[in-house]
Amino acid sequence: MKRIAFLVLGIASLLYISCSDEDDLALTPNPNAPIDSVGVVTVTNAFSNLGFSNPLDLQSPSDTSNKLFVVEKDGVIKVFNNDADVEEVTTFLDISNKTATASELGLLGLAFHPDYNTNGFLYVTYTPSEQLAVVSRFKVSETDVNMVDTSSETVLLEIPQPATNHNGGQLAFGPDGYLYIASGDGGGSGDPDCNAQNLENLLGKILRIDVNTTNAGLNYAIPTDNPFVDVDNARGEIYAYGLRNPWRFSFDTSTNTIWAGDVGQGEKEEINLIEKGGNYGWNILEGTSCYLEENCDITNTIAPLYEYGHEENDRSVTGGYVYRGNNLPSLQGYYVYGDFVSGRIWALEESGNNTLIIDTDLAISSFGIDADNELYICSFDGNIYQLTTEIEE
């Protein structure tokens, strides 16, 4: 496995295991197009009085609390007021005593129910052991809105993990009210068990479940219009498949399009637009290149919207958001994403035009948005950052 010496091993383990043993291959980059009047982009510490331990996710519920919640890899969620001068942070949820954290394991994702302000439900993905990932529902305390009742846990979904890497873990509610779940291929170089192409398991997929009702024997229901509900020997929870390690997906709040960054093997990182029933090719393909040289049947696979190679120390994509806030008008409508290893951040149009907007030294683990759709960057240096722009005259 490739390793980059400047990162501390304990931090780097989250995503570096996603790199392969293969030599890097030179790629011809897709066309770049400049963003008009983007100006000079910088990153600033959004909450200079706060610090976090390996932050992996940032979320905000659909309410009027003006709170932000930061997920830490070791099994803790912190909550604080969304104020640049905030000095106080409290522990919202602590399941560190039952969270395995080796390699890419840990508390990996958080989503608030659309009706959180009335029902108090939140959902997390975490790894209680090296062999298992779970999606669980918790409920906020009846007496303290800044604390979760840990006794309220209901495990919705269990996903066996063959290895300790490629766990995915992103959670998000779609505009249809269903919960979408990203699952990695289960780890191991090259997806040795071909999990991502196997519709009989939940690995290497985007899943969709209904958390507002239940089917017999389940703590959730499978939407009747999921694409593989009536397919023999297929899991009905699957929404899309053929993904290696979808490290962060998001919905564009204006178009409802699903954007996902998928971490590559040894050659390419990719950005995908997720479609219902779509096959994104792994491990037949890595990006647009054949990975299985002897059986490269690309029939009915969907190519990435954009891919990039590893020439500039870009080795592990971190998916972001289509920017719909007000503070960065020049980035309005662009998908902003980054790379965990290089720290570079780009803006991508749905047409495929891609622009590098800043080269940082941050280990970018995740992006997040607040209630106003303003964008934040989680970094493994323990800080939460924002982008700022100054238009050049």
mmCIF file of C-alpha atoms in Angstrom:
data_model
loop_
_atom_site.group_PDB
_atom_site.id
_atom_site.type_symbol
_atom_site.label_atom_id
_atom_site.label_comp_id
_atom_site.label_asym_id
_atom_site.label_seq_id
_atom_site.Cartn_x
_atom_site.Cartn_y
_atom_site.Cartn_z
ATOM 1 C CA MET A 1 0.000 0.000 0.000
ATOM 2 C CA LYS A 2 1.164 3.489 -0.751
ATOM 3 C CA ARG A 3 1.834 5.805 2.178
ATOM 4 C CA ILE A 4 2.668 9.495 2.281
ATOM 5 C CA ALA A 5 5.320 10.165 4.890
ATOM 6 C CA PHE A 6 4.240 13.606 5.981
ATOM 7 C CA LEU A 7 0.965 12.383 7.527
ATOM 8 C CA VAL A 8 0.894 10.695 10.893
ATOM 9 C CA LEU A 9 0.117 7.020 10.421
ATOM 10 C CA GLY A 10 -2.771 6.963 12.851
ATOM 11 C CA ILE A 11 -4.526 9.742 10.954
ATOM 12 C CA ALA A 12 -3.608 8.615 7.474
ATOM 13 C CA SER A 13 -5.023 5.151 7.998
ATOM 14 C CA LEU A 14 -8.593 6.371 7.468
ATOM 15 C CA LEU A 15 -8.298 6.684 3.720
ATOM 16 C CA TYR A 16 -4.812 5.626 2.640
ATOM 17 C CA ILE A 17 -5.679 1.992 2.676
ATOM 18 C CA SER A 18 -7.903 2.893 -0.261
ATOM 19 C CA CYS A 19 -4.756 3.231 -2.405
ATOM 20 C CA SER A 20 -3.452 0.198 -4.254
ATOM 21 C CA ASP A 21 -0.165 -1.541 -4.849
ATOM 22 C CA GLU A 22 -0.219 -0.684 -8.541
ATOM 23 C CA ASP A 23 2.064 1.877 -10.112
ATOM 24 C CA ASP A 24 0.453 5.216 -10.849
ATOM 25 C CA LEU A 25 -0.585 5.642 -14.463
ATOM 26 C CA ALA A 26 -0.358 8.943 -16.278
ATOM 27 C CA LEU A 27 -3.784 10.175 -17.292
ATOM 28 C CA THR A 28 -4.934 12.798 -19.713
ATOM 29 C CA PRO A 29 -6.954 15.186 -17.539
ATOM 30 C CA ASN A 30 -10.458 16.148 -18.529
ATOM 31 C CA PRO A 31 -10.805 19.716 -19.818
ATOM 32 C CA ASN A 32 -10.632 22.497 -17.258
ATOM 33 C CA ALA A 33 -12.674 25.641 -17.610
ATOM 34 C CA PRO A 34 -12.110 28.771 -15.537
ATOM 35 C CA ILE A 35 -14.758 30.066 -13.173
ATOM 36 C CA ASP A 36 -15.566 33.631 -14.107
ATOM 37 C CA SER A 37 -14.458 36.121 -11.452
ATOM 38 C CA VAL A 38 -13.794 33.451 -8.845
ATOM 39 C CA GLY A 39 -11.079 35.671 -7.402
ATOM 40 C CA VAL A 40 -8.566 34.579 -4.802
ATOM 41 C CA VAL A 41 -9.812 31.676 -2.700
ATOM 42 C CA THR A 42 -8.471 31.105 0.814
ATOM 43 C CA VAL A 43 -9.393 28.834 3.710
ATOM 44 C CA THR A 44 -9.995 30.237 7.169
ATOM 45 C CA ASN A 45 -10.571 28.546 10.510
ATOM 46 C CA ALA A 46 -14.330 28.856 10.966
ATOM 47 C CA PHE A 47 -14.261 28.286 14.743
ATOM 48 C CA SER A 48 -10.812 29.274 15.938
ATOM 49 C CA ASN A 49 -11.641 28.636 19.609
ATOM 50 C CA LEU A 50 -12.603 25.003 19.036
ATOM 51 C CA GLY A 51 -10.718 21.828 18.216
ATOM 52 C CA PHE A 52 -11.803 18.301 17.396
ATOM 53 C CA SER A 53 -10.308 14.821 17.261
ATOM 54 C CA ASN A 54 -10.222 13.439 13.714
ATOM 55 C CA PRO A 55 -13.464 15.112 12.555
ATOM 56 C CA LEU A 56 -15.205 13.024 9.899
ATOM 57 C CA ASP A 57 -18.540 14.714 9.321
ATOM 58 C CA LEU A 58 -20.399 17.966 9.955
ATOM 59 C CA GLN A 59 -24.180 18.152 9.956
ATOM 60 C CA SER A 60 -26.984 20.551 10.832
ATOM 61 C CA PRO A 61 -30.606 19.541 11.486
ATOM 62 C CA SER A 62 -33.561 21.135 9.730
ATOM 63 C CA ASP A 63 -34.606 23.294 12.661
ATOM 64 C CA THR A 64 -34.075 26.796 13.993
ATOM 65 C CA SER A 65 -31.458 25.928 16.625
ATOM 66 C CA ASN A 66 -28.456 27.237 14.646
ATOM 67 C CA LYS A 67 -26.447 24.287 15.967
ATOM 68 C CA LEU A 68 -23.651 22.403 14.243
ATOM 69 C CA PHE A 69 -22.708 18.802 14.989
ATOM 70 C CA VAL A 70 -19.244 17.398 14.325
ATOM 71 C CA VAL A 71 -18.652 13.652 14.167
ATOM 72 C CA GLU A 72 -15.326 12.395 15.521
ATOM 73 C CA LYS A 73 -13.885 9.116 14.267
ATOM 74 C CA ASP A 74 -13.424 7.649 17.749
ATOM 75 C CA GLY A 75 -17.154 7.559 18.434
ATOM 76 C CA VAL A 76 -18.119 11.013 19.696
ATOM 77 C CA ILE A 77 -20.404 13.733 18.296
ATOM 78 C CA LYS A 78 -19.881 17.305 19.490
ATOM 79 C CA VAL A 79 -22.471 20.100 19.326
ATOM 80 C CA PHE A 80 -21.987 23.873 19.428
ATOM 81 C CA ASN A 81 -23.571 27.130 18.338
ATOM 82 C CA ASN A 82 -22.860 28.153 14.770
ATOM 83 C CA ASP A 83 -20.978 31.311 15.753
ATOM 84 C CA ALA A 84 -17.420 32.146 14.709
ATOM 85 C CA ASP A 85 -16.632 33.259 18.274
ATOM 86 C CA VAL A 86 -18.111 30.218 19.998
ATOM 87 C CA GLU A 87 -15.981 28.869 22.828
ATOM 88 C CA GLU A 88 -18.171 26.153 24.290
ATOM 89 C CA VAL A 89 -18.672 22.693 22.812
ATOM 90 C CA THR A 90 -20.554 19.853 24.462
ATOM 91 C CA THR A 91 -20.735 16.114 23.865
ATOM 92 C CA PHE A 92 -23.950 15.209 22.073
ATOM 93 C CA LEU A 93 -23.309 11.465 21.715
ATOM 94 C CA ASP A 94 -20.530 9.261 23.051
ATOM 95 C CA ILE A 95 -20.409 5.651 21.852
ATOM 96 C CA SER A 96 -16.625 5.430 21.938
ATOM 97 C CA ASN A 97 -16.843 2.511 24.378
ATOM 98 C CA LYS A 98 -18.435 0.334 21.674
ATOM 99 C CA THR A 99 -16.827 1.694 18.501
ATOM 100 C CA ALA A 100 -13.933 -0.094 16.794
ATOM 101 C CA THR A 101 -11.586 2.521 15.348
ATOM 102 C CA ALA A 102 -8.647 0.718 13.714
ATOM 103 C CA SER A 103 -7.800 1.631 10.118
ATOM 104 C CA GLU A 104 -10.907 3.139 8.472
ATOM 105 C CA LEU A 105 -13.305 1.981 11.179
ATOM 106 C CA GLY A 106 -15.110 4.347 13.528
ATOM 107 C CA LEU A 107 -18.161 6.567 13.812
ATOM 108 C CA LEU A 108 -18.535 7.359 10.125
ATOM 109 C CA GLY A 109 -21.738 9.272 9.449
ATOM 110 C CA LEU A 110 -24.666 11.204 10.898
ATOM 111 C CA ALA A 111 -28.054 12.258 9.557
ATOM 112 C CA PHE A 112 -30.953 13.973 11.289
ATOM 113 C CA HIS A 113 -34.501 12.912 10.533
ATOM 114 C CA PRO A 114 -36.325 15.566 8.471
ATOM 115 C CA ASP A 115 -38.729 15.887 11.417
ATOM 116 C CA TYR A 116 -35.987 15.926 14.029
ATOM 117 C CA ASN A 117 -37.408 19.038 15.693
ATOM 118 C CA THR A 118 -40.532 17.051 16.615
ATOM 119 C CA ASN A 119 -39.428 13.399 16.856
ATOM 120 C CA GLY A 120 -35.792 13.817 17.996
ATOM 121 C CA PHE A 121 -34.503 10.986 15.769
ATOM 122 C CA LEU A 122 -30.953 10.855 14.439
ATOM 123 C CA TYR A 123 -29.127 8.131 12.542
ATOM 124 C CA VAL A 124 -25.486 7.094 12.632
ATOM 125 C CA THR A 125 -23.180 4.614 10.932
ATOM 126 C CA TYR A 126 -20.472 3.077 13.083
ATOM 127 C CA THR A 127 -18.403 -0.085 13.416
ATOM 128 C CA PRO A 128 -18.986 -1.978 16.678
ATOM 129 C CA SER A 129 -16.331 -4.499 15.628
ATOM 130 C CA GLU A 130 -13.795 -5.053 12.866
ATOM 131 C CA GLN A 131 -16.251 -7.385 11.137
ATOM 132 C CA LEU A 132 -19.403 -5.278 11.196
ATOM 133 C CA ALA A 133 -20.870 -1.869 10.355
ATOM 134 C CA VAL A 134 -24.290 -0.850 11.619
ATOM 135 C CA VAL A 135 -26.789 1.882 10.891
ATOM 136 C CA SER A 136 -28.587 2.816 14.105
ATOM 137 C CA ARG A 137 -31.297 5.207 15.181
ATOM 138 C CA PHE A 138 -30.985 7.182 18.397
ATOM 139 C CA LYS A 139 -33.292 9.699 20.054
ATOM 140 C CA VAL A 140 -32.350 12.956 21.697
ATOM 141 C CA SER A 141 -32.820 13.128 25.467
ATOM 142 C CA GLU A 142 -36.267 14.169 26.701
ATOM 143 C CA THR A 143 -34.607 16.482 29.239
ATOM 144 C CA ASP A 144 -31.586 17.874 27.351
ATOM 145 C CA VAL A 145 -31.697 18.767 23.647
ATOM 146 C CA ASN A 146 -27.883 18.830 23.605
ATOM 147 C CA MET A 147 -27.554 15.175 24.565
ATOM 148 C CA VAL A 148 -28.591 11.856 23.029
ATOM 149 C CA ASP A 149 -30.289 9.175 25.103
ATOM 150 C CA THR A 150 -27.795 6.350 24.471
ATOM 151 C CA SER A 151 -30.309 3.773 25.739
ATOM 152 C CA SER A 152 -32.603 4.641 22.832
ATOM 153 C CA GLU A 153 -30.494 2.893 20.180
ATOM 154 C CA THR A 154 -32.306 0.781 17.615
ATOM 155 C CA VAL A 155 -30.063 -1.021 15.122
ATOM 156 C CA LEU A 156 -31.674 -0.751 11.694
ATOM 157 C CA LEU A 157 -29.143 -2.385 9.433
ATOM 158 C CA GLU A 158 -26.079 -4.606 9.855
ATOM 159 C CA ILE A 159 -23.464 -4.829 7.094
ATOM 160 C CA PRO A 160 -20.738 -7.474 7.530
ATOM 161 C CA GLN A 161 -17.241 -6.137 6.782
ATOM 162 C CA PRO A 162 -14.650 -8.542 5.338
ATOM 163 C CA ALA A 163 -11.791 -6.112 6.111
ATOM 164 C CA THR A 164 -11.215 -2.924 8.102
ATOM 165 C CA ASN A 165 -11.192 -0.546 5.137
ATOM 166 C CA HIS A 166 -13.695 0.692 2.546
ATOM 167 C CA ASN A 167 -16.605 1.147 4.933
ATOM 168 C CA GLY A 168 -18.288 4.157 3.325
ATOM 169 C CA GLY A 169 -20.681 5.348 6.019
ATOM 170 C CA GLN A 170 -22.281 8.530 4.692
ATOM 171 C CA LEU A 171 -25.958 8.979 5.556
ATOM 172 C CA ALA A 172 -28.388 11.490 4.053
ATOM 173 C CA PHE A 173 -32.127 11.885 3.745
ATOM 174 C CA GLY A 174 -33.319 12.463 0.220
ATOM 175 C CA PRO A 175 -36.121 14.777 -0.889
ATOM 176 C CA ASP A 176 -38.335 11.666 -0.966
ATOM 177 C CA GLY A 177 -37.911 11.278 2.811
ATOM 178 C CA TYR A 178 -35.947 8.032 2.496
ATOM 179 C CA LEU A 179 -32.582 7.419 4.134
ATOM 180 C CA TYR A 180 -29.684 6.887 1.716
ATOM 181 C CA ILE A 181 -26.606 4.991 2.906
ATOM 182 C CA ALA A 182 -23.149 4.670 1.330
ATOM 183 C CA SER A 183 -21.409 1.320 1.721
ATOM 184 C CA GLY A 184 -17.868 0.501 0.600
ATOM 185 C CA ASP A 185 -16.878 -2.761 -1.086
ATOM 186 C CA GLY A 186 -15.659 -4.315 2.167
ATOM 187 C CA GLY A 187 -11.949 -3.737 1.623
ATOM 188 C CA GLY A 188 -9.043 -5.672 0.301
ATOM 189 C CA SER A 189 -7.103 -4.642 -2.774
ATOM 190 C CA GLY A 190 -9.167 -4.857 -5.948
ATOM 191 C CA ASP A 191 -12.416 -6.026 -4.287
ATOM 192 C CA PRO A 192 -11.234 -9.663 -4.279
ATOM 193 C CA ASP A 193 -14.725 -11.032 -3.613
ATOM 194 C CA CYS A 194 -16.339 -8.826 -6.300
ATOM 195 C CA ASN A 195 -18.786 -7.477 -3.721
ATOM 196 C CA ALA A 196 -19.511 -4.237 -5.563
ATOM 197 C CA GLN A 197 -20.994 -6.119 -8.541
ATOM 198 C CA ASN A 198 -22.845 -8.641 -6.380
ATOM 199 C CA LEU A 199 -26.499 -7.721 -5.862
ATOM 200 C CA GLU A 200 -26.847 -10.338 -3.137
ATOM 201 C CA ASN A 201 -24.962 -8.243 -0.581
ATOM 202 C CA LEU A 202 -24.945 -4.613 0.553
ATOM 203 C CA LEU A 203 -21.254 -3.841 -0.079
ATOM 204 C CA GLY A 204 -20.107 -1.333 -2.707
ATOM 205 C CA LYS A 205 -23.541 0.236 -2.935
ATOM 206 C CA ILE A 206 -25.785 3.206 -2.293
ATOM 207 C CA LEU A 207 -28.735 1.908 -0.276
ATOM 208 C CA ARG A 208 -32.184 3.430 0.261
ATOM 209 C CA ILE A 209 -34.547 2.545 3.100
ATOM 210 C CA ASP A 210 -37.760 3.899 4.614
ATOM 211 C CA VAL A 211 -37.236 4.630 8.314
ATOM 212 C CA ASN A 212 -40.827 5.766 8.890
ATOM 213 C CA THR A 213 -42.360 2.309 8.632
ATOM 214 C CA THR A 214 -41.291 -1.329 8.855
ATOM 215 C CA ASN A 215 -41.479 -4.543 6.877
ATOM 216 C CA ALA A 216 -41.866 -7.883 8.597
ATOM 217 C CA GLY A 217 -38.653 -8.864 10.355
ATOM 218 C CA LEU A 218 -37.008 -5.477 9.747
ATOM 219 C CA ASN A 219 -36.674 -2.249 11.701
ATOM 220 C CA TYR A 220 -37.251 -0.340 8.461
ATOM 221 C CA ALA A 221 -39.108 -0.813 5.201
ATOM 222 C CA ILE A 222 -37.800 -1.219 1.681
ATOM 223 C CA PRO A 223 -39.328 1.340 -0.709
ATOM 224 C CA THR A 224 -41.464 -0.468 -3.267
ATOM 225 C CA ASP A 225 -39.899 1.487 -6.121
ATOM 226 C CA ASN A 226 -36.303 0.545 -5.255
ATOM 227 C CA PRO A 227 -34.778 -0.813 -8.473
ATOM 228 C CA PHE A 228 -34.069 -4.401 -7.386
ATOM 229 C CA VAL A 229 -37.101 -5.124 -5.205
ATOM 230 C CA ASP A 230 -38.489 -7.667 -7.666
ATOM 231 C CA VAL A 231 -35.155 -9.080 -8.853
ATOM 232 C CA ASP A 232 -34.339 -12.617 -7.771
ATOM 233 C CA ASN A 233 -31.275 -12.999 -5.529
ATOM 234 C CA ALA A 234 -30.905 -9.256 -5.082
ATOM 235 C CA ARG A 235 -31.142 -7.128 -1.940
ATOM 236 C CA GLY A 236 -34.097 -4.784 -2.177
ATOM 237 C CA GLU A 237 -32.287 -2.064 -0.223
ATOM 238 C CA ILE A 238 -29.878 -1.420 -3.124
ATOM 239 C CA TYR A 239 -30.360 1.863 -4.975
ATOM 240 C CA ALA A 240 -27.112 1.880 -7.026
ATOM 241 C CA TYR A 241 -24.022 -0.342 -7.142
ATOM 242 C CA GLY A 242 -20.548 -0.840 -8.546
ATOM 243 C CA LEU A 243 -18.825 1.561 -6.128
ATOM 244 C CA ARG A 244 -15.464 1.027 -4.400
ATOM 245 C CA ASN A 245 -15.506 3.363 -1.408
ATOM 246 C CA PRO A 246 -18.020 6.194 -1.840
ATOM 247 C CA TRP A 247 -16.420 8.669 0.537
ATOM 248 C CA ARG A 248 -19.156 11.236 0.863
ATOM 249 C CA PHE A 249 -22.234 11.779 -1.274
ATOM 250 C CA SER A 250 -24.734 14.620 -1.133
ATOM 251 C CA PHE A 251 -27.947 15.901 -2.642
ATOM 252 C CA ASP A 252 -27.962 19.164 -4.568
ATOM 253 C CA THR A 253 -30.626 21.070 -2.651
ATOM 254 C CA SER A 254 -31.823 22.779 -5.856
ATOM 255 C CA THR A 255 -31.948 19.880 -8.323
ATOM 256 C CA ASN A 256 -32.006 16.827 -5.987
ATOM 257 C CA THR A 257 -29.161 15.315 -8.017
ATOM 258 C CA ILE A 258 -26.988 12.888 -6.019
ATOM 259 C CA TRP A 259 -23.240 13.590 -6.274
ATOM 260 C CA ALA A 260 -20.717 11.071 -4.956
ATOM 261 C CA GLY A 261 -16.953 10.900 -4.696
ATOM 262 C CA ASP A 262 -15.644 7.348 -5.095
ATOM 263 C CA VAL A 263 -12.106 6.599 -3.886
ATOM 264 C CA GLY A 264 -10.021 4.839 -6.527
ATOM 265 C CA GLN A 265 -7.597 1.941 -6.442
ATOM 266 C CA GLY A 266 -4.202 2.876 -7.876
ATOM 267 C CA GLU A 267 -5.059 4.956 -10.920
ATOM 268 C CA LYS A 268 -8.132 7.192 -10.750
ATOM 269 C CA GLU A 269 -10.441 9.056 -8.410
ATOM 270 C CA GLU A 270 -13.958 9.738 -9.631
ATOM 271 C CA ILE A 271 -17.052 11.872 -9.207
ATOM 272 C CA ASN A 272 -20.340 10.170 -10.041
ATOM 273 C CA LEU A 273 -23.910 11.335 -10.510
ATOM 274 C CA ILE A 274 -25.913 8.578 -8.850
ATOM 275 C CA GLU A 275 -28.939 7.238 -10.701
ATOM 276 C CA LYS A 276 -31.504 4.732 -9.474
ATOM 277 C CA GLY A 277 -30.369 1.257 -10.509
ATOM 278 C CA GLY A 278 -27.075 2.548 -11.871
ATOM 279 C CA ASN A 279 -23.955 0.367 -12.116
ATOM 280 C CA TYR A 280 -20.792 2.456 -11.671
ATOM 281 C CA GLY A 281 -18.435 -0.230 -12.849
ATOM 282 C CA TRP A 282 -16.165 -1.217 -9.984
ATOM 283 C CA ASN A 283 -14.355 -3.647 -10.008
ATOM 284 C CA ILE A 284 -14.752 -4.187 -13.740
ATOM 285 C CA LEU A 285 -13.710 -0.582 -14.220
ATOM 286 C CA GLU A 286 -11.706 1.958 -12.298
ATOM 287 C CA GLY A 287 -13.095 5.225 -13.590
ATOM 288 C CA THR A 288 -13.138 4.778 -17.378
ATOM 289 C CA SER A 289 -10.239 2.279 -17.408
ATOM 290 C CA CYS A 290 -10.587 -1.479 -17.411
ATOM 291 C CA TYR A 291 -9.575 -2.921 -14.070
ATOM 292 C CA LEU A 292 -10.411 -6.538 -14.873
ATOM 293 C CA GLU A 293 -8.357 -6.860 -18.039
ATOM 294 C CA GLU A 294 -9.646 -10.343 -18.880
ATOM 295 C CA ASN A 295 -13.327 -9.592 -18.370
ATOM 296 C CA CYS A 296 -13.901 -5.927 -19.068
ATOM 297 C CA ASP A 297 -17.561 -5.985 -20.004
ATOM 298 C CA ILE A 298 -18.758 -2.408 -19.611
ATOM 299 C CA THR A 299 -22.306 -3.104 -20.793
ATOM 300 C CA ASN A 300 -24.820 -0.958 -18.898
ATOM 301 C CA THR A 301 -22.180 0.672 -16.710
ATOM 302 C CA ILE A 302 -22.248 4.417 -16.043
ATOM 303 C CA ALA A 303 -19.048 6.398 -16.551
ATOM 304 C CA PRO A 304 -18.026 8.991 -13.967
ATOM 305 C CA LEU A 305 -18.889 12.602 -14.612
ATOM 306 C CA TYR A 306 -15.261 13.423 -13.865
ATOM 307 C CA GLU A 307 -12.091 11.513 -13.018
ATOM 308 C CA TYR A 308 -8.574 12.513 -12.086
ATOM 309 C CA GLY A 309 -5.262 10.723 -11.709
ATOM 310 C CA HIS A 310 -2.574 10.617 -9.065
ATOM 311 C CA GLU A 311 0.121 12.753 -10.704
ATOM 312 C CA GLU A 312 -0.158 15.730 -8.310
ATOM 313 C CA ASN A 313 -0.294 13.635 -5.128
ATOM 314 C CA ASP A 314 -4.081 13.483 -5.507
ATOM 315 C CA ARG A 315 -4.873 10.008 -4.184
ATOM 316 C CA SER A 316 -8.129 9.921 -2.233
ATOM 317 C CA VAL A 317 -11.186 11.921 -3.265
ATOM 318 C CA THR A 318 -13.411 13.475 -0.612
ATOM 319 C CA GLY A 319 -16.854 14.178 -1.998
ATOM 320 C CA GLY A 320 -18.451 17.543 -1.267
ATOM 321 C CA TYR A 321 -21.553 19.584 -2.047
ATOM 322 C CA VAL A 322 -23.053 21.647 -4.808
ATOM 323 C CA TYR A 323 -22.729 25.105 -3.317
ATOM 324 C CA ARG A 324 -26.099 26.816 -2.759
ATOM 325 C CA GLY A 325 -25.163 29.349 -0.085
ATOM 326 C CA ASN A 326 -24.827 33.118 -0.357
ATOM 327 C CA ASN A 327 -21.332 33.906 0.926
ATOM 328 C CA LEU A 328 -19.485 32.639 -2.153
ATOM 329 C CA PRO A 329 -21.513 33.864 -5.153
ATOM 330 C CA SER A 330 -18.802 32.946 -7.669
ATOM 331 C CA LEU A 331 -19.133 29.280 -6.633
ATOM 332 C CA GLN A 332 -22.929 29.200 -6.818
ATOM 333 C CA GLY A 333 -24.032 25.969 -8.503
ATOM 334 C CA TYR A 334 -20.587 24.374 -8.560
ATOM 335 C CA TYR A 335 -19.828 21.042 -6.917
ATOM 336 C CA VAL A 336 -17.006 21.724 -4.468
ATOM 337 C CA TYR A 337 -14.894 18.718 -3.475
ATOM 338 C CA GLY A 338 -11.346 17.898 -2.426
ATOM 339 C CA ASP A 339 -8.623 15.307 -1.985
ATOM 340 C CA PHE A 340 -7.690 13.927 1.434
ATOM 341 C CA VAL A 341 -4.018 13.406 0.553
ATOM 342 C CA SER A 342 -3.092 16.460 -1.521
ATOM 343 C CA GLY A 343 -5.445 18.927 0.193
ATOM 344 C CA ARG A 344 -6.463 20.381 -3.152
ATOM 345 C CA ILE A 345 -10.035 21.641 -3.655
ATOM 346 C CA TRP A 346 -11.871 21.934 -6.960
ATOM 347 C CA ALA A 347 -15.139 23.290 -8.339
ATOM 348 C CA LEU A 348 -16.907 21.078 -10.887
ATOM 349 C CA GLU A 349 -19.794 21.848 -13.225
ATOM 350 C CA GLU A 350 -22.342 19.235 -14.195
ATOM 351 C CA SER A 351 -21.077 19.698 -17.758
ATOM 352 C CA GLY A 352 -17.774 18.148 -16.622
ATOM 353 C CA ASN A 353 -15.720 21.358 -16.555
ATOM 354 C CA ASN A 354 -13.430 21.291 -13.528
ATOM 355 C CA THR A 355 -11.341 24.050 -11.934
ATOM 356 C CA LEU A 356 -8.745 23.876 -9.177
ATOM 357 C CA ILE A 357 -9.682 26.659 -6.771
ATOM 358 C CA ILE A 358 -7.128 26.218 -3.982
ATOM 359 C CA ASP A 359 -4.180 24.041 -2.997
ATOM 360 C CA THR A 360 -4.135 23.566 0.778
ATOM 361 C CA ASP A 361 -2.093 21.414 3.137
ATOM 362 C CA LEU A 362 -5.216 20.075 4.842
ATOM 363 C CA ALA A 363 -6.104 16.403 5.264
ATOM 364 C CA ILE A 364 -9.676 16.959 4.045
ATOM 365 C CA SER A 365 -11.820 14.236 5.583
ATOM 366 C CA SER A 366 -15.255 15.658 4.803
ATOM 367 C CA PHE A 367 -17.354 18.650 3.811
ATOM 368 C CA GLY A 368 -20.563 19.816 5.442
ATOM 369 C CA ILE A 369 -23.213 22.496 5.143
ATOM 370 C CA ASP A 370 -25.177 24.448 7.735
ATOM 371 C CA ALA A 371 -28.839 25.465 7.772
ATOM 372 C CA ASP A 372 -28.059 28.278 5.300
ATOM 373 C CA ASN A 373 -26.243 25.917 2.907
ATOM 374 C CA GLU A 374 -22.892 27.503 3.725
ATOM 375 C CA LEU A 375 -19.967 25.142 3.193
ATOM 376 C CA TYR A 376 -17.499 23.824 5.782
ATOM 377 C CA ILE A 377 -14.394 21.652 5.535
ATOM 378 C CA CYS A 378 -13.424 19.025 8.131
ATOM 379 C CA SER A 379 -9.687 18.469 8.441
ATOM 380 C CA PHE A 380 -7.694 15.931 10.416
ATOM 381 C CA ASP A 381 -5.657 18.732 11.979
ATOM 382 C CA GLY A 382 -8.699 19.060 14.235
ATOM 383 C CA ASN A 383 -10.157 22.233 12.745
ATOM 384 C CA ILE A 384 -13.246 23.158 10.755
ATOM 385 C CA TYR A 385 -12.593 25.540 7.881
ATOM 386 C CA GLN A 386 -14.522 27.725 5.445
ATOM 387 C CA LEU A 387 -13.667 29.023 2.007
ATOM 388 C CA THR A 388 -13.474 32.772 1.441
ATOM 389 C CA THR A 389 -13.030 34.651 -1.799
ATOM 390 C CA GLU A 390 -11.773 38.048 -2.818
ATOM 391 C CA ILE A 391 -12.623 39.164 -6.330
ATOM 392 C CA GLU A 392 -9.546 40.444 -8.151
ATOM 393 C CA GLU A 393 -9.872 43.860 -9.773
#
